Tab-separated table of C-alpha atoms and ligand atoms in Angstrom:
chain	number	residue	atom	x	y	z
U	445	UNK	CA	-0.258	-0.330	-0.096
U	446	UNK	CA	1.445	3.344	-1.268
U	447	UNK	CA	0.415	6.263	1.234
U	448	UNK	CA	1.041	9.378	-0.222
U	449	UNK	CA	-0.301	13.550	1.080
U	450	UNK	CA	-2.830	14.714	-1.079
U	451	UNK	CA	-3.133	18.346	-1.226
U	452	UNK	CA	-7.137	18.570	-1.775
U	453	UNK	CA	-7.677	16.957	1.473
U	454	UNK	CA	-4.804	18.208	3.278
U	455	UNK	CA	-4.024	14.532	4.395
U	456	UNK	CA	-2.088	11.595	3.953
U	457	UNK	CA	-4.236	9.049	2.412
U	458	UNK	CA	-3.640	5.790	0.618
U	459	UNK	CA	-3.116	6.307	-3.930
U	460	UNK	CA	-6.532	4.853	-4.942
U	461	UNK	CA	-5.642	3.950	-9.170
U	462	UNK	CA	-8.244	4.171	-11.459
U	463	UNK	CA	-7.052	1.300	-13.034
U	464	UNK	CA	-5.275	-1.278	-10.963
U	465	UNK	CA	-1.703	-1.998	-11.368
U	466	UNK	CA	-1.349	1.050	-13.413
U	467	UNK	CA	-0.463	4.663	-12.292
U	468	UNK	CA	-0.834	7.805	-14.425
U	469	UNK	CA	0.951	10.747	-13.171
U	470	UNK	CA	1.953	14.585	-14.965
U	471	UNK	CA	3.804	16.538	-13.646
U	472	UNK	CA	3.700	20.331	-14.832
U	473	UNK	CA	7.168	20.718	-16.809
U	474	UNK	CA	8.858	24.553	-17.283
U	475	UNK	CA	8.499	27.328	-19.515
U	476	UNK	CA	11.239	27.284	-21.891
U	477	UNK	CA	13.124	30.471	-21.577
U	478	UNK	CA	15.976	30.496	-19.381
U	479	UNK	CA	18.548	28.138	-17.974
U	480	UNK	CA	17.038	25.611	-15.595
U	481	UNK	CA	17.296	26.807	-11.429
U	482	UNK	CA	17.862	24.789	-8.745
U	483	UNK	CA	14.101	24.568	-7.501
U	484	UNK	CA	13.523	22.918	-11.275
U	485	UNK	CA	16.491	20.370	-10.417
U	486	UNK	CA	14.540	19.487	-7.249
U	487	UNK	CA	11.010	19.104	-7.969
U	488	UNK	CA	11.818	17.065	-11.012
U	489	UNK	CA	14.202	14.501	-9.157
U	490	UNK	CA	11.394	14.207	-6.834
U	491	UNK	CA	8.800	12.929	-9.110
U	492	UNK	CA	11.528	10.821	-11.262
U	493	UNK	CA	12.346	9.061	-7.229
U	494	UNK	CA	8.480	8.770	-6.825
U	495	UNK	CA	7.891	7.760	-10.434
U	496	UNK	CA	11.351	4.500	-9.921
U	497	UNK	CA	9.681	3.905	-6.701
U	498	UNK	CA	6.271	3.277	-7.388
U	499	UNK	CA	7.727	1.207	-10.801
U	500	UNK	CA	10.188	-0.864	-8.128
U	501	UNK	CA	6.726	-1.373	-6.387
U	502	UNK	CA	5.420	-3.693	-9.623
U	503	UNK	CA	3.386	-0.520	-11.055
U	504	UNK	CA	3.499	-0.024	-14.768
U	505	UNK	CA	3.697	4.180	-14.164
U	506	UNK	CA	2.927	6.414	-17.318
U	507	UNK	CA	4.585	9.676	-16.974
U	508	UNK	CA	3.524	12.788	-18.491
U	509	UNK	CA	5.087	16.042	-18.094
U	510	UNK	CA	4.713	18.994	-20.609
U	511	UNK	CA	6.933	21.721	-22.216
U	512	UNK	CA	5.137	25.366	-22.264
U	513	UNK	CA	6.948	27.005	-25.815
U	514	UNK	CA	4.815	29.941	-25.631
U	515	UNK	CA	4.279	32.577	-23.474
U	516	UNK	CA	5.038	35.767	-22.091
U	517	UNK	CA	8.492	35.711	-21.366
U	518	UNK	CA	9.482	33.555	-24.500
U	519	UNK	CA	8.240	36.192	-26.418
U	520	UNK	CA	9.688	39.134	-24.267
U	521	UNK	CA	13.113	37.130	-24.589
U	522	UNK	CA	12.760	36.345	-28.530
U	523	UNK	CA	12.067	40.227	-29.008
U	524	UNK	CA	15.266	41.186	-26.835
U	525	UNK	CA	17.268	39.002	-28.585
U	526	UNK	CA	15.986	39.311	-31.947
U	527	UNK	CA	14.973	35.683	-32.333
U	528	UNK	CA	11.986	33.876	-33.297
U	529	UNK	CA	9.625	32.460	-30.290
U	530	UNK	CA	10.605	28.979	-31.861
U	531	UNK	CA	14.014	29.454	-31.817
U	532	UNK	CA	14.112	30.329	-27.964
U	533	UNK	CA	11.749	27.753	-27.224
U	534	UNK	CA	14.106	25.225	-28.958
U	535	UNK	CA	17.295	26.342	-27.122
U	536	UNK	CA	16.099	26.559	-24.059
U	537	UNK	CA	14.137	22.992	-24.260
U	538	UNK	CA	17.609	21.239	-25.339
U	539	UNK	CA	18.876	22.696	-22.595
U	540	UNK	CA	16.467	21.604	-19.815
U	541	UNK	CA	17.078	17.888	-21.165
U	542	UNK	CA	20.344	18.306	-20.735
U	543	UNK	CA	20.200	18.908	-17.400
U	544	UNK	CA	17.446	16.684	-16.706
U	545	UNK	CA	19.690	13.964	-18.288
U	546	UNK	CA	22.825	15.764	-16.617
U	547	UNK	CA	20.753	14.831	-13.345
U	548	UNK	CA	20.287	10.877	-13.970
U	549	UNK	CA	16.182	11.229	-14.340
U	550	UNK	CA	14.649	9.339	-17.012
U	551	UNK	CA	12.913	10.747	-19.760
U	552	UNK	CA	8.749	11.062	-19.591
U	553	UNK	CA	6.805	8.155	-21.159
U	554	UNK	CA	5.094	11.676	-22.959
U	555	UNK	CA	6.327	15.380	-23.466
U	556	UNK	CA	3.369	17.456	-25.070
U	557	UNK	CA	4.015	21.089	-26.259
U	558	UNK	CA	1.457	23.474	-25.814
U	559	UNK	CA	1.666	24.733	-29.357
U	560	UNK	CA	0.651	21.463	-30.587
U	561	UNK	CA	-2.511	21.405	-28.321
U	562	UNK	CA	-3.981	24.759	-29.422
U	563	UNK	CA	-7.112	23.500	-31.166
U	564	UNK	CA	-7.746	21.314	-28.190
U	565	UNK	CA	-7.980	24.180	-25.894
U	566	UNK	CA	-9.442	26.193	-28.361
U	567	UNK	CA	-12.584	23.396	-28.012
U	568	UNK	CA	-12.499	23.557	-24.331
U	569	UNK	CA	-12.638	27.500	-24.218
U	570	UNK	CA	-15.669	27.307	-26.230
U	571	UNK	CA	-17.418	24.782	-24.012
U	572	UNK	CA	-16.288	27.288	-21.477
U	573	UNK	CA	-17.983	30.072	-22.814
U	574	UNK	CA	-21.155	27.345	-24.219
U	575	UNK	CA	-21.352	27.019	-20.506
U	576	UNK	CA	-21.399	30.273	-19.277
U	577	UNK	CA	-18.527	29.847	-16.817
U	578	UNK	CA	-15.848	32.016	-19.333
U	579	UNK	CA	-16.737	35.591	-20.669
U	580	UNK	CA	-15.384	37.872	-23.231
U	581	UNK	CA	-13.518	40.942	-22.584
U	582	UNK	CA	-11.649	43.330	-25.710
U	583	UNK	CA	-8.062	41.883	-24.490
U	584	UNK	CA	-9.013	37.641	-24.105
U	585	UNK	CA	-11.525	35.190	-22.934
U	586	UNK	CA	-11.689	35.217	-18.934
U	587	UNK	CA	-12.649	32.012	-16.663
U	588	UNK	CA	-14.967	33.275	-13.867
U	589	UNK	CA	-13.963	31.609	-10.925
U	590	UNK	CA	-17.329	32.556	-9.222
U	591	UNK	CA	-18.863	29.437	-11.278
U	592	UNK	CA	-17.046	27.048	-9.379
U	593	UNK	CA	-18.645	26.088	-6.174
U	594	UNK	CA	-15.444	24.745	-4.510
U	595	UNK	CA	-12.753	27.192	-5.861
U	596	UNK	CA	-10.118	26.892	-3.509
U	597	UNK	CA	-10.052	23.432	-2.579
U	598	UNK	CA	-6.300	23.281	-3.394
U	599	UNK	CA	-5.216	26.892	-1.783
U	600	UNK	CA	-7.226	25.341	1.083
U	601	UNK	CA	-9.041	28.804	1.389
U	602	UNK	CA	-12.964	29.805	0.685
U	603	UNK	CA	-13.471	32.133	-2.260
U	604	UNK	CA	-13.952	34.767	0.239
U	605	UNK	CA	-10.713	35.115	2.093
U	606	UNK	CA	-8.891	34.570	-1.505
U	607	UNK	CA	-11.023	37.560	-2.912
U	608	UNK	CA	-9.738	39.820	0.195
U	609	UNK	CA	-6.099	38.661	-0.110
U	610	UNK	CA	-5.987	38.963	-4.139
U	611	UNK	CA	-3.749	41.523	-5.852
U	612	UNK	CA	-5.354	44.569	-7.590
U	613	UNK	CA	-4.672	44.157	-10.800
U	614	UNK	CA	-4.949	47.244	-13.471
U	615	UNK	CA	-7.664	45.127	-15.397
U	616	UNK	CA	-10.984	46.618	-15.711
U	617	UNK	CA	-12.298	44.361	-17.795
U	618	UNK	CA	-12.083	41.410	-15.379
U	619	UNK	CA	-15.244	40.605	-13.053
U	620	UNK	CA	-12.780	39.373	-10.295
U	621	UNK	CA	-9.278	40.102	-9.855
U	622	UNK	CA	-9.133	36.141	-9.241
U	623	UNK	CA	-10.639	35.578	-12.805
U	624	UNK	CA	-7.813	34.250	-15.132
U	625	UNK	CA	-6.740	34.349	-18.634
U	626	UNK	CA	-8.206	31.456	-21.068
U	627	UNK	CA	-7.468	33.107	-23.810
U	628	UNK	CA	-5.304	36.348	-24.987
U	629	UNK	CA	-6.260	38.013	-27.828
U	630	UNK	CA	-3.445	38.625	-30.665
U	631	UNK	CA	-1.306	41.276	-30.366
U	632	UNK	CA	0.635	42.768	-33.255
U	633	UNK	CA	4.311	41.115	-33.452
U	634	UNK	CA	3.202	37.953	-31.558
U	635	UNK	CA	2.393	34.439	-32.261
U	636	UNK	CA	-1.002	33.900	-32.859
U	637	UNK	CA	-3.750	30.870	-34.072
U	638	UNK	CA	-6.757	31.181	-35.266
U	639	UNK	CA	-9.818	30.550	-33.219
U	640	UNK	CA	-13.665	31.281	-33.272
U	641	UNK	CA	-13.780	33.637	-30.717
U	642	UNK	CA	-10.712	35.606	-32.241
U	643	UNK	CA	-7.229	35.005	-33.539
U	644	UNK	CA	-4.772	34.654	-30.468
U	645	UNK	CA	-3.212	32.494	-28.159
U	646	UNK	CA	-3.941	30.320	-24.968
U	647	UNK	CA	-3.427	31.052	-21.181
U	648	UNK	CA	-1.278	28.990	-19.400
U	649	UNK	CA	-3.424	26.739	-17.065
U	650	UNK	CA	-5.686	26.049	-20.054
U	651	UNK	CA	-2.788	23.857	-21.373
U	652	UNK	CA	-1.834	21.465	-18.835
U	653	UNK	CA	-5.578	20.365	-18.097
U	654	UNK	CA	-5.899	19.783	-21.734
U	655	UNK	CA	-2.804	18.106	-22.168
U	656	UNK	CA	-3.562	15.884	-19.087
U	657	UNK	CA	-6.762	14.987	-19.926
U	658	UNK	CA	-5.781	13.657	-23.363
U	659	UNK	CA	-2.907	11.689	-22.123
U	660	UNK	CA	-3.782	10.172	-19.051
U	661	UNK	CA	-7.720	10.286	-19.682
U	662	UNK	CA	-9.933	11.579	-17.337
U	663	UNK	CA	-9.721	10.645	-13.829
U	664	UNK	CA	-6.225	10.276	-13.753
U	665	UNK	CA	-4.687	9.447	-10.647
U	666	UNK	CA	-1.447	11.883	-9.575
U	667	UNK	CA	-0.742	15.628	-10.827
U	668	UNK	CA	2.641	16.777	-9.373
U	669	UNK	CA	4.404	20.026	-8.877
U	670	UNK	CA	6.273	22.330	-7.085
U	671	UNK	CA	4.584	24.046	-3.977
U	672	UNK	CA	4.340	27.144	-6.264
U	673	UNK	CA	1.809	25.390	-8.618
U	674	UNK	CA	-0.834	24.693	-5.950
U	675	UNK	CA	-2.714	28.076	-6.366
U	676	UNK	CA	-3.126	29.543	-8.905
U	677	UNK	CA	-2.465	27.319	-11.453
U	678	UNK	CA	-3.350	23.369	-10.370
U	679	UNK	CA	-6.461	25.162	-8.764
U	680	UNK	CA	-7.386	27.021	-12.105
U	681	UNK	CA	-6.416	23.486	-14.145
U	682	UNK	CA	-9.190	22.034	-11.463
U	683	UNK	CA	-11.641	24.963	-11.802
U	684	UNK	CA	-11.758	24.279	-15.823
U	685	UNK	CA	-11.791	20.502	-15.750
U	686	UNK	CA	-14.994	20.611	-13.176
U	687	UNK	CA	-16.881	23.587	-15.221
U	688	UNK	CA	-16.057	21.313	-18.387
U	689	UNK	CA	-17.913	18.419	-16.418
U	690	UNK	CA	-14.737	16.233	-16.651
U	691	UNK	CA	-13.460	14.263	-13.718
U	692	UNK	CA	-9.653	15.692	-13.124
U	693	UNK	CA	-6.924	14.169	-10.621
U	694	UNK	CA	-7.200	11.882	-8.174
U	695	UNK	CA	-4.436	13.128	-5.960
U	696	UNK	CA	-2.513	16.155	-5.675
U	697	UNK	CA	1.060	16.228	-4.704
U	698	UNK	CA	3.631	19.140	-4.467
U	699	UNK	CA	6.922	19.512	-3.446
U	700	UNK	CA	9.205	22.086	-1.350
U	701	UNK	CA	11.073	24.345	-2.817
U	702	UNK	CA	14.662	25.611	-2.474
U	703	UNK	CA	16.140	27.718	-0.134
U	704	UNK	CA	19.330	29.964	-0.576
U	705	UNK	CA	19.946	31.257	3.094
U	706	UNK	CA	16.642	32.253	3.648
U	707	UNK	CA	15.029	32.739	0.531
U	708	UNK	CA	12.636	30.476	-1.979
U	709	UNK	CA	14.654	29.884	-4.937
U	710	UNK	CA	13.477	31.811	-7.850
U	711	UNK	CA	14.496	33.845	-10.391
U	712	UNK	CA	12.256	36.833	-9.624
U	713	UNK	CA	13.911	37.061	-6.209
U	714	UNK	CA	17.330	37.931	-8.019
U	715	UNK	CA	18.882	34.934	-6.417
U	716	UNK	CA	19.087	32.813	-9.605
U	717	UNK	CA	22.019	29.919	-9.403
U	718	UNK	CA	21.542	28.011	-12.728
U	719	UNK	CA	21.568	23.989	-12.653
U	720	UNK	CA	23.396	24.119	-15.173
U	721	UNK	CA	25.974	25.888	-13.093
U	722	UNK	CA	25.835	23.088	-10.397
U	723	UNK	CA	26.289	20.298	-12.638
U	724	UNK	CA	29.309	21.651	-14.056
U	725	UNK	CA	30.942	22.139	-10.594
U	726	UNK	CA	29.624	18.578	-8.699
U	727	UNK	CA	28.499	15.232	-8.996
U	728	UNK	CA	25.004	15.714	-10.142
U	729	UNK	CA	24.490	12.118	-8.026
U	730	UNK	CA	25.418	14.459	-4.810
U	731	UNK	CA	22.437	17.204	-5.470
U	732	UNK	CA	20.450	13.726	-5.952
U	733	UNK	CA	21.328	12.837	-2.772
U	734	UNK	CA	20.812	15.759	-1.051
U	735	UNK	CA	17.056	15.873	-2.070
U	736	UNK	CA	16.807	12.393	-0.685
U	737	UNK	CA	17.871	13.449	2.566
U	738	UNK	CA	15.189	15.889	2.969
U	739	UNK	CA	11.491	15.388	2.902
U	740	UNK	CA	10.115	16.279	-0.470
U	741	UNK	CA	7.232	18.413	1.313
U	742	UNK	CA	9.994	20.271	3.136
U	743	UNK	CA	12.122	23.187	1.827
U	744	UNK	CA	15.558	22.248	1.181
U	745	UNK	CA	18.833	24.563	1.263
U	746	UNK	CA	21.230	24.220	-1.036
U	747	UNK	CA	24.715	26.010	-0.531
U	748	UNK	CA	28.298	25.096	-0.917
U	749	UNK	CA	28.203	23.246	2.657
U	750	UNK	CA	25.169	20.901	2.208
U	751	UNK	CA	27.025	20.350	-1.297
U	752	UNK	CA	30.195	19.101	0.564
U	753	UNK	CA	28.000	17.232	3.090
U	754	UNK	CA	26.174	15.406	0.534
U	755	UNK	CA	29.345	15.036	-1.380
U	756	UNK	CA	30.995	13.585	1.516
U	757	UNK	CA	28.163	10.740	2.043
U	758	UNK	CA	27.891	10.199	-1.461
U	759	UNK	CA	31.755	9.286	-0.951
U	760	UNK	CA	30.878	6.661	1.543
U	761	UNK	CA	28.628	4.573	-0.897
U	762	UNK	CA	30.840	5.089	-3.449
U	763	UNK	CA	33.672	3.320	-1.434
U	764	UNK	CA	31.379	0.610	-0.698
U	765	UNK	CA	31.057	-0.049	-4.148
U	766	UNK	CA	34.873	-0.360	-4.304
U	767	UNK	CA	35.014	-2.396	-1.759
U	768	UNK	CA	32.495	-5.214	-2.708
U	769	UNK	CA	32.538	-4.440	-6.325
U	770	UNK	CA	29.570	-3.425	-7.084
U	771	UNK	CA	27.677	-3.088	-10.420
U	772	UNK	CA	26.427	0.077	-11.724
U	773	UNK	CA	22.654	0.608	-11.237
U	774	UNK	CA	20.051	3.156	-11.698
U	775	UNK	CA	20.452	5.365	-14.936
U	776	UNK	CA	17.561	5.545	-17.177
U	777	UNK	CA	16.203	2.018	-16.480
U	778	UNK	CA	13.572	1.885	-14.671
U	779	UNK	CA	12.216	-1.793	-14.941
U	780	UNK	CA	12.475	-4.274	-12.017
U	781	UNK	CA	12.920	-8.032	-11.815
U	782	UNK	CA	9.858	-9.208	-10.109
U	783	UNK	CA	12.071	-12.815	-9.434
U	784	UNK	CA	14.536	-11.698	-7.153
U	785	UNK	CA	14.497	-13.005	-3.776
U	786	UNK	CA	15.988	-10.900	-0.950
U	787	UNK	CA	18.917	-12.830	1.383
U	788	UNK	CA	17.298	-12.606	4.961
U	789	UNK	CA	19.880	-9.777	5.874
U	790	UNK	CA	18.774	-7.552	3.446
U	791	UNK	CA	15.115	-8.639	3.282
U	792	UNK	CA	14.937	-6.647	6.541
U	793	UNK	CA	16.728	-3.855	4.890
U	794	UNK	CA	14.169	-3.736	2.047
U	795	UNK	CA	11.418	-3.801	4.217
U	796	UNK	CA	12.223	-0.922	6.557
U	797	UNK	CA	13.387	1.306	3.258
U	798	UNK	CA	9.807	0.218	1.659
U	799	UNK	CA	7.778	0.881	4.695
U	800	UNK	CA	9.485	4.270	5.009
U	801	UNK	CA	8.920	5.228	1.415
U	802	UNK	CA	5.014	4.067	0.855
U	803	UNK	CA	4.399	6.659	4.010
U	804	UNK	CA	4.608	9.722	1.962
U	805	UNK	CA	7.684	9.083	0.792
U	806	UNK	CA	9.753	9.202	3.469
U	807	UNK	CA	13.322	9.333	1.474
U	808	UNK	CA	15.499	11.004	4.785
U	809	UNK	CA	14.099	7.959	6.946
U	810	UNK	CA	14.936	5.462	3.844
U	811	UNK	CA	18.526	6.918	3.363
U	812	UNK	CA	19.165	7.014	7.424
U	813	UNK	CA	18.468	3.100	7.483
U	814	UNK	CA	20.455	2.759	3.932
U	815	UNK	CA	23.078	4.573	6.236
U	816	UNK	CA	23.124	2.556	8.830
U	817	UNK	CA	23.495	-0.873	6.941
U	818	UNK	CA	26.000	0.317	5.055
U	819	UNK	CA	27.929	0.884	8.528
U	820	UNK	CA	26.642	-2.491	9.425
U	821	UNK	CA	27.710	-4.305	6.000
U	822	UNK	CA	31.401	-2.354	6.702
U	823	UNK	CA	31.534	-3.802	9.851
U	824	UNK	CA	30.723	-7.119	8.765
U	825	UNK	CA	33.128	-7.577	6.790
U	826	UNK	CA	35.571	-6.308	9.388
U	827	UNK	CA	34.767	-9.096	10.985
U	828	UNK	CA	35.452	-12.065	8.367
U	829	UNK	CA	31.764	-12.101	7.749
U	830	UNK	CA	31.964	-12.040	3.712
U	831	UNK	CA	28.668	-13.413	2.676
U	832	UNK	CA	26.455	-11.542	5.202
U	833	UNK	CA	28.431	-8.013	4.085
U	834	UNK	CA	28.093	-8.836	0.709
U	835	UNK	CA	24.410	-9.935	1.065
U	836	UNK	CA	23.869	-6.128	2.593
U	837	UNK	CA	25.829	-4.175	0.074
U	838	UNK	CA	23.474	-5.693	-3.201
U	839	UNK	CA	20.968	-4.542	-1.499
U	840	UNK	CA	21.960	-0.962	-0.391
U	841	UNK	CA	23.110	-1.061	-4.195
U	842	UNK	CA	19.991	-2.254	-5.511
U	843	UNK	CA	17.556	0.448	-3.151
U	844	UNK	CA	19.866	3.277	-3.846
U	845	UNK	CA	19.681	2.078	-7.521
U	846	UNK	CA	15.786	1.955	-7.028
U	847	UNK	CA	15.719	5.623	-6.281
U	848	UNK	CA	17.751	6.625	-9.488
U	849	UNK	CA	21.303	6.842	-7.122
U	850	UNK	CA	24.123	4.796	-9.137
U	851	UNK	CA	26.580	3.585	-7.067
U	852	UNK	CA	30.075	3.963	-8.641
U	853	UNK	CA	33.104	1.980	-7.696
U	854	UNK	CA	35.070	2.285	-10.679
U	855	UNK	CA	32.716	-0.722	-11.865
U	856	UNK	CA	33.823	-2.442	-15.473
U	857	UNK	CA	32.510	-0.973	-18.409
U	858	UNK	CA	29.990	-3.412	-20.654
U	859	UNK	CA	30.396	-3.985	-24.126
U	860	UNK	CA	27.651	-4.113	-26.524
U	861	UNK	CA	27.558	-7.806	-26.919
U	862	UNK	CA	27.772	-8.497	-23.381
U	863	UNK	CA	25.213	-5.777	-22.292
U	864	UNK	CA	22.735	-6.972	-25.241
U	865	UNK	CA	23.184	-10.552	-23.552
U	866	UNK	CA	22.152	-9.299	-20.679
U	867	UNK	CA	18.931	-7.645	-21.788
U	868	UNK	CA	18.148	-10.699	-23.683
U	869	UNK	CA	19.277	-12.845	-20.249
U	870	UNK	CA	16.061	-10.596	-18.282
U	871	UNK	CA	13.745	-11.171	-21.040
U	872	UNK	CA	14.011	-14.639	-20.762
U	873	UNK	CA	13.703	-14.546	-16.795
U	874	UNK	CA	10.458	-12.187	-17.161
U	875	UNK	CA	9.299	-15.137	-19.563
U	876	UNK	CA	9.938	-17.689	-17.298
U	877	UNK	CA	12.187	-19.436	-19.632
U	878	UNK	CA	14.701	-20.456	-17.252
U	879	UNK	CA	16.378	-22.866	-19.922
U	880	UNK	CA	17.450	-19.931	-21.919
U	881	UNK	CA	18.046	-17.824	-18.959
U	882	UNK	CA	20.714	-20.790	-18.056
U	883	UNK	CA	22.249	-20.877	-21.680
U	884	UNK	CA	22.544	-16.879	-21.823
U	885	UNK	CA	24.743	-16.861	-18.132
U	886	UNK	CA	26.702	-19.390	-19.822
U	887	UNK	CA	27.525	-17.255	-23.049
U	888	UNK	CA	28.570	-14.415	-20.571
U	889	UNK	CA	30.295	-16.976	-18.153
U	890	UNK	CA	32.459	-17.898	-21.564
U	891	UNK	CA	33.006	-13.838	-21.969
U	892	UNK	CA	34.784	-13.356	-18.557
U	893	UNK	CA	31.824	-12.246	-16.583
U	894	UNK	CA	30.588	-13.469	-13.001
U	895	UNK	CA	26.992	-13.134	-13.315
U	896	UNK	CA	24.507	-12.522	-10.312
U	897	UNK	CA	20.534	-12.029	-10.022
U	898	UNK	CA	18.963	-8.842	-8.317
U	899	UNK	CA	16.464	-6.779	-7.805
U	900	UNK	CA	16.676	-4.986	-10.934
U	901	UNK	CA	17.625	-7.751	-13.418
U	902	UNK	CA	21.003	-9.406	-14.010
U	903	UNK	CA	24.102	-7.953	-12.542
U	904	UNK	CA	27.462	-8.999	-14.258
U	905	UNK	CA	31.119	-8.248	-12.940
U	906	UNK	CA	34.894	-9.121	-14.480
U	907	UNK	CA	35.740	-12.428	-12.682
G	1780	ZN	ZN1	1.000	23.144	-15.097
């Protein structure tokens, strides 16, 4: 049973999946007009870890994360640099995936782009106009939030108190300051798309509701993002789905932000340090470990000293990998062999780690257990109990691998032919074709490998 804090209900509750055994998750992606910052790195790492853990638990996960490739910031940068909006978006999307790849994040199953969904957004806006929950103004179409009875659910506030706290904008056409733009009417020199209610471009909140429902379907399981997206972005996505009569996300999950000193990490506060900078200076696994050592709903502080601390912890893990000659796991690989039988000492560790992660993704507790086991494995090996120590070390490696953190012991590089044999052997084992699996094992042994079975499939190392 996996339990997770649900922002809509304000409590930790069991994940009730729409389709048993399958989990659909949507993570709001970036607007591509600048280098990704540390906050982007953190929230994508958290949902990468969650996705890997759900997969490790045997769920078939479909992970969708969008690219917002048209918006005010992209237009502004394009005009400032004398480039097209398409060029700006392309450039920064490439840098985004480069950084996410650098963090060892698995690529989403789908990456919808807003500009390829404009027709579907226009259709939704037409429906909302028909249902009288949207209205036209001289500068575009707005959504009337007073038409949604439980508006404020994600913010955790009633409409009246939200209204009292709302920033008063200089827009005399809006009926309420909380109303938001579904469609922005065409302005000269900006990219525009045709629509029955006038040329223009979609508002940000309309993108995600359309793309998530299109790819994951009504009533999908989990909608994730950084804490700052809870309101108004997610509130407004939800309001549109409710008004359109479409069952929306069953669970909402939000992650905490990054602090540098005492301030929230974001470009608007002027303390922007790019993720690209961080990745150039440190081992990206140290950032993953720093993220894992805090609870995903708490803020984290990223400073040279917290990074150095994570690097020291990482060095202990790599030393374990060298001592026990562990194979490198994780990376893009998400699949798990269900046949693995944990040795008794490792089973206890596995159960402790699983209990922590299944209860609101308590990664700091899981990591604490794994480091206790690391000390125990070293102590056992010092005392001469090699087999027990090795069982523990293999389990630590497999469990960190399941969280996307690869231990590096200077392991052997694997050639293409051997890698192909490993993959064929995993397929054979998954199909319970033991004779074929044994034959492939013999082939690997003939090539000079020692072959082991693990929770993540076949492991090989030089004999
Ligand atoms: Zn979104």
